[in-house]
Coordinates of C-alpha atoms and ligand atoms in Angstrom, one line a residue:
M8 CA -19.5 18.4 3.9
K9 CA -15.9 17.5 3.2
T10 CA -13.2 19.3 1.1
I11 CA -11.7 16.9 -1.4
L12 CA -8.6 17.5 -3.4
I13 CA -8.5 15.6 -6.6
T14 CA -5.5 15.4 -9.0
G15 CA -6.2 14.8 -12.6
A16 CA -9.8 16.0 -12.6
T17 CA -9.8 17.1 -16.2
A18 CA -10.8 13.7 -17.6
G19 CA -11.8 10.2 -16.8
F20 CA -11.9 9.0 -13.2
G21 CA -11.0 12.5 -11.8
A22 CA -13.8 14.3 -13.5
A23 CA -16.2 11.5 -12.4
F24 CA -15.0 11.8 -8.8
A25 CA -15.6 15.5 -8.9
R26 CA -19.1 15.1 -10.2
R27 CA -20.0 12.4 -7.7
F28 CA -18.5 14.1 -4.7
V29 CA -20.3 17.4 -5.4
K30 CA -23.6 15.4 -5.9
D31 CA -23.0 13.9 -2.5
G32 CA -22.7 17.4 -0.9
H33 CA -19.0 17.8 -0.7
R34 CA -16.8 20.5 -2.2
V35 CA -13.9 19.7 -4.5
I36 CA -10.5 21.2 -5.4
A37 CA -10.1 20.0 -9.0
T38 CA -6.7 20.1 -10.5
G39 CA -4.9 19.1 -13.8
R40 CA -2.9 20.7 -16.5
R41 CA -5.6 21.5 -19.1
V42 CA -7.0 24.8 -17.9
E43 CA -9.9 24.9 -20.4
R44 CA -11.2 21.6 -19.0
L45 CA -10.8 22.9 -15.5
A46 CA -12.8 26.0 -16.4
A47 CA -15.6 23.9 -17.9
L48 CA -15.8 21.7 -14.8
G49 CA -15.9 24.8 -12.6
E50 CA -18.7 26.2 -14.7
E51 CA -20.6 22.9 -14.6
L52 CA -20.3 22.3 -10.9
G53 CA -20.4 25.9 -9.6
D54 CA -19.3 27.1 -6.2
A55 CA -18.7 23.6 -4.9
V56 CA -15.6 23.5 -7.1
L57 CA -12.3 25.3 -6.9
A58 CA -10.5 24.5 -10.2
L59 CA -6.8 25.2 -10.2
P60 CA -4.0 24.2 -12.6
L61 CA -1.4 21.8 -11.2
D62 CA 1.2 19.8 -13.1
M63 CA 2.2 16.8 -11.0
T64 CA 5.6 16.7 -12.7
D65 CA 6.5 20.2 -11.5
R66 CA 7.9 19.7 -8.0
K67 CA 7.8 23.4 -7.1
Q68 CA 4.1 23.6 -8.0
V69 CA 3.2 20.4 -6.1
D70 CA 5.2 21.3 -3.0
G71 CA 3.7 24.8 -2.7
F72 CA 0.1 23.8 -3.8
V73 CA -1.6 23.3 -0.4
A74 CA 0.0 26.3 1.2
G75 CA -1.0 28.5 -1.8
L76 CA -4.7 27.7 -1.5
P77 CA -7.2 30.3 -0.4
E78 CA -7.3 30.1 3.4
D79 CA -10.9 28.7 3.6
W80 CA -9.9 25.8 1.2
R81 CA -6.7 24.8 2.9
R82 CA -8.2 22.2 5.2
I83 CA -8.2 19.0 3.1
D84 CA -10.4 16.2 4.4
V85 CA -9.8 13.8 1.5
L86 CA -6.9 13.6 -1.0
V87 CA -7.5 11.6 -4.2
N88 CA -4.2 10.9 -5.8
N89 CA -5.6 10.1 -9.2
A90 CA -3.4 11.8 -11.8
G91 CA -1.4 9.3 -13.7
L92 CA -0.7 7.8 -17.0
A93 CA 0.8 4.9 -19.0
L94 CA 2.9 5.6 -22.0
G95 CA 3.3 2.8 -24.5
L96 CA 3.0 -1.0 -24.4
N97 CA 6.3 -1.9 -25.9
P98 CA 8.8 -4.5 -24.5
A99 CA 11.2 -2.9 -22.0
W100 CA 14.2 -2.9 -24.4
E101 CA 12.3 -0.8 -27.0
C102 CA 10.8 1.8 -24.6
D103 CA 11.5 5.4 -24.7
L104 CA 13.4 6.5 -21.6
A105 CA 11.6 9.9 -21.6
D106 CA 8.3 8.0 -21.3
W107 CA 9.6 6.0 -18.4
D108 CA 10.8 9.2 -16.7
R109 CA 7.4 10.9 -17.2
M110 CA 5.5 8.0 -15.7
V111 CA 7.8 7.9 -12.7
A112 CA 7.6 11.7 -12.3
T113 CA 3.7 11.7 -12.4
N114 CA 2.7 8.4 -10.9
I115 CA 5.3 8.3 -8.1
T116 CA 7.2 11.5 -7.4
G117 CA 4.2 13.9 -7.8
L118 CA 2.0 11.6 -5.8
V119 CA 4.4 11.3 -2.8
H120 CA 5.2 15.0 -2.8
L121 CA 1.6 16.0 -2.7
T122 CA 0.9 13.4 0.0
R123 CA 3.7 14.7 2.1
A124 CA 2.3 18.2 1.8
V125 CA -1.2 17.1 2.9
L126 CA -0.4 14.6 5.6
P127 CA 0.7 16.9 8.5
Q128 CA -2.7 18.6 8.8
M129 CA -4.5 15.2 8.7
V130 CA -2.3 13.9 11.4
A131 CA -2.7 17.0 13.5
R132 CA -6.5 16.7 13.3
D133 CA -6.4 12.9 13.6
D134 CA -8.8 12.8 10.7
G135 CA -8.5 12.4 6.9
L136 CA -8.6 10.0 4.0
I137 CA -6.1 9.4 1.2
I138 CA -7.3 7.5 -1.8
N139 CA -4.6 6.4 -4.2
L140 CA -5.2 5.1 -7.7
G141 CA -3.2 2.0 -8.1
S142 CA -4.0 -0.6 -10.8
I143 CA -4.1 -4.3 -11.4
A144 CA -1.0 -3.5 -13.4
G145 CA 0.7 -3.1 -10.0
D146 CA -0.5 -6.5 -8.9
Y147 CA 0.0 -8.6 -12.0
P148 CA 2.7 -8.2 -14.6
Y149 CA 1.8 -8.2 -18.3
P150 CA 3.9 -7.8 -21.4
G151 CA 4.5 -4.1 -22.0
G152 CA 3.4 -3.1 -18.5
N153 CA 7.0 -2.7 -17.4
V154 CA 7.5 0.7 -15.8
Y155 CA 3.8 1.6 -15.7
G156 CA 3.1 -1.6 -13.7
A157 CA 6.1 -0.9 -11.5
T158 CA 4.8 2.6 -10.7
K159 CA 1.5 1.2 -9.6
A160 CA 3.2 -1.5 -7.4
F161 CA 5.0 1.5 -5.8
V162 CA 1.7 3.2 -5.1
L163 CA 0.3 0.0 -3.5
Q164 CA 3.3 -0.4 -1.2
F165 CA 3.4 3.3 -0.4
S166 CA -0.3 3.1 0.6
L167 CA 0.3 0.1 2.9
N168 CA 3.4 1.7 4.4
L169 CA 1.5 4.9 5.1
R170 CA -0.9 2.9 7.1
A171 CA 2.0 1.4 9.0
D172 CA 3.1 4.9 10.0
L173 CA -0.5 5.9 10.7
V174 CA -1.5 3.0 12.9
G175 CA -3.6 4.1 15.8
R176 CA -4.7 7.3 14.0
N177 CA -7.9 8.0 12.2
V178 CA -6.1 9.0 9.0
R179 CA -7.2 6.4 6.4
V180 CA -5.4 5.3 3.3
T181 CA -6.9 3.1 0.5
N182 CA -5.4 1.9 -2.7
I183 CA -8.0 1.3 -5.5
E184 CA -6.7 -1.1 -8.1
P185 CA -9.0 -1.2 -11.1
G186 CA -8.7 -3.4 -14.1
L187 CA -10.3 -2.8 -17.5
V188 CA -12.1 0.6 -17.4
A189 CA -13.5 2.3 -20.5
G190 CA -14.7 5.9 -21.0
S191 CA -11.5 7.6 -19.9
E192 CA -8.5 8.9 -22.0
F193 CA -6.2 6.4 -20.4
S194 CA -5.6 4.1 -23.5
V195 CA -5.7 7.0 -26.0
V196 CA -2.8 8.5 -24.0
R197 CA -1.1 5.2 -23.7
F198 CA -1.3 4.7 -27.5
G199 CA -0.1 8.2 -28.3
G200 CA -3.5 9.5 -29.5
D201 CA -4.5 6.4 -31.5
A202 CA -8.2 6.4 -30.6
A203 CA -9.0 3.4 -32.8
R204 CA -6.4 1.2 -31.2
A205 CA -7.7 2.4 -27.8
A206 CA -11.3 1.7 -28.7
A207 CA -10.5 -1.8 -29.9
L208 CA -9.2 -2.7 -26.4
Y209 CA -12.7 -2.3 -24.9
A210 CA -14.9 -3.5 -27.8
D211 CA -17.5 -6.2 -26.8
K212 CA -16.1 -6.5 -23.2
E213 CA -18.4 -4.5 -21.0
P214 CA -15.6 -2.9 -19.0
L215 CA -16.0 -0.9 -15.8
T216 CA -16.7 2.8 -16.1
A217 CA -15.2 5.9 -14.5
E218 CA -18.6 6.1 -12.6
D219 CA -18.0 2.6 -11.1
I220 CA -14.7 3.8 -9.7
A221 CA -16.4 7.0 -8.4
E222 CA -19.1 4.9 -6.7
T223 CA -16.3 3.0 -4.9
A224 CA -14.6 6.3 -3.9
A225 CA -17.9 7.8 -2.7
W226 CA -18.3 4.7 -0.5
L227 CA -14.9 5.1 1.0
V228 CA -15.6 8.7 1.8
S229 CA -18.8 7.8 3.6
L230 CA -17.3 5.2 6.0
P231 CA -16.8 6.0 9.7
P232 CA -13.4 7.4 10.7
H233 CA -12.1 4.1 12.3
V234 CA -12.7 2.0 9.2
N235 CA -9.8 1.6 6.9
I236 CA -10.2 -0.3 3.6
N237 CA -6.6 -1.1 2.8
R238 CA -7.0 -2.0 -0.9
I239 CA -9.7 -2.7 -3.4
E240 CA -9.0 -4.7 -6.5
M241 CA -11.8 -4.4 -9.0
M242 CA -12.5 -5.8 -12.4
P243 CA -15.5 -6.2 -14.7
T244 CA -17.0 -9.6 -14.8
S245 CA -15.6 -10.0 -18.3
Q246 CA -12.0 -10.0 -16.8
A247 CA -10.1 -12.2 -14.4
S248 CA -6.5 -12.6 -13.4
S249 CA -4.7 -14.8 -15.8
A250 CA -2.4 -17.8 -15.6
L251 CA 1.3 -17.6 -16.0
A252 CA 2.6 -17.3 -19.5
V253 CA 4.8 -20.2 -20.7
R254 CA 6.7 -20.1 -24.0
K255 CA 7.7 -23.4 -25.6
E256 CA 10.6 -22.1 -27.7
T257 CA 13.9 -21.6 -25.9
S258 CA 15.3 -19.3 -28.6
P259 CA 14.0 -15.7 -29.1
P260 CA 11.2 -15.3 -31.6
Ligands
LIG316 P1 -7.3 9.8 -18.1 O1 -6.2 9.8 -19.0 O2 -8.7 9.8 -18.6 O3 -7.1 10.9 -17.0 C1 -5.8 11.1 -16.4 C2 -5.8 12.4 -15.7 O4 -4.5 12.6 -15.2 C3 -6.2 13.6 -16.5 O5 -7.0 14.5 -15.9 C4 -4.8 14.3 -16.8 O6 -5.0 15.7 -16.8 C5 -4.1 13.9 -15.5 N1 -2.7 14.1 -15.6 C6 -1.8 13.4 -16.4 N2 -0.6 13.8 -16.3 C7 -0.6 14.9 -15.4 C8 0.3 15.8 -14.8 N3 1.6 15.8 -15.2 N4 -0.1 16.7 -13.9 C9 -1.4 16.7 -13.6 N5 -2.3 15.9 -14.0 C10 -1.9 15.0 -15.0 O7 -7.0 8.4 -17.2 P2 -8.0 7.7 -16.1 O8 -9.0 8.5 -15.6 O9 -8.4 6.4 -16.7 O10 -6.9 7.3 -15.0 C11 -6.9 7.9 -13.7 C12 -5.9 7.1 -12.9 O11 -6.4 5.8 -12.7 C13 -4.5 7.0 -13.4 O12 -3.6 7.1 -12.3 C14 -4.5 5.6 -14.0 O13 -3.2 5.1 -14.0 C15 -5.4 4.9 -13.1 N6 -6.0 3.7 -13.7 C16 -6.7 3.7 -14.8 C17 -7.3 2.6 -15.4 C18 -8.0 2.6 -16.7 O14 -8.1 1.5 -17.3 N7 -8.5 3.7 -17.1 C19 -7.2 1.3 -14.6 C20 -6.4 1.4 -13.4 C21 -5.9 2.5 -12.9 P3 -4.2 16.8 -17.7 O15 -3.8 16.0 -18.9 O16 -5.2 17.9 -17.9 O17 -3.1 17.2 -16.8
LIG317 C1 -4.8 0.4 -16.2 C2 -5.2 -1.1 -16.2 O1 -4.5 -3.4 -17.1 O2 -4.4 -1.5 -18.7 O3 -4.0 0.6 -15.1 O4 -2.8 -1.7 -16.9 S1 -4.2 -1.9 -17.3

């Protein structure tokens, strides 16, 4: 049985990870901002879950989180850096700077601070796994992806650089880079609560599901300590990476 710390477990992938890991016999520290969702998850999954509020944009909370855990929950075998968000799909020159700041604070700063808090115990034990949620947005640019995509490119490079520091140790790091995934709140959040616009994105496309991502994470957790999967780029069969965009006009539209 492993102890698995998940950020952003109140919805989408994070909640699916929690359910899957508990089903596989592990115990989970489930975190997020919405306390009523955390309470519901705790009730659903019982003693195998320690549900605690954690805002990834609050540096103090993040830095003190592991040290503040009950003693018998302080050994973290697996850290799943899942909390994250995209805000908007506008061209860069129309974006709200507060949205950019929030994406950087959540997807980058919170993630690196929590990782820094967990890493020393993993290195001391020579054992551990960090799963980071990147995105194909960090691999391929698309219009409106601007800062969101850049945060996920950071997460990819941070993951690979962690492995460079960890070479020779059994502390594993994997960056999962999903494409189109339905059934989470991701696009509703991106479109400021516009559920119809979000739903239209997935209509008739048979996207991946949060459970598909959880299946992948469960596989990573099950691997022997010497096996590092550096990165996993995953898409539904209805999606593929696209060709470069070319505009014919030389003047702005
Ligand atoms: P959801 O919007 O469904 O879930 C996001 C989770 O992150 C929620 O639990 C939310 O919890 C949490 N979160 C957001 N902001 C904060 C914060 N400041 N502090 C703590 N938790 C926070 O999205 P997904 O499950 O789809 O996405 C999970 C991850 O996967 C994200 O990093 C996303 O970028 C990435 N991803 C998603 C894809 C998709 O198409 N869905 C594809 C590729 C990558 P709460 O609001 O309660 O704090
Ligand atoms: C989420 C996938 O393509 O909407 O990271 O950016 S995408």
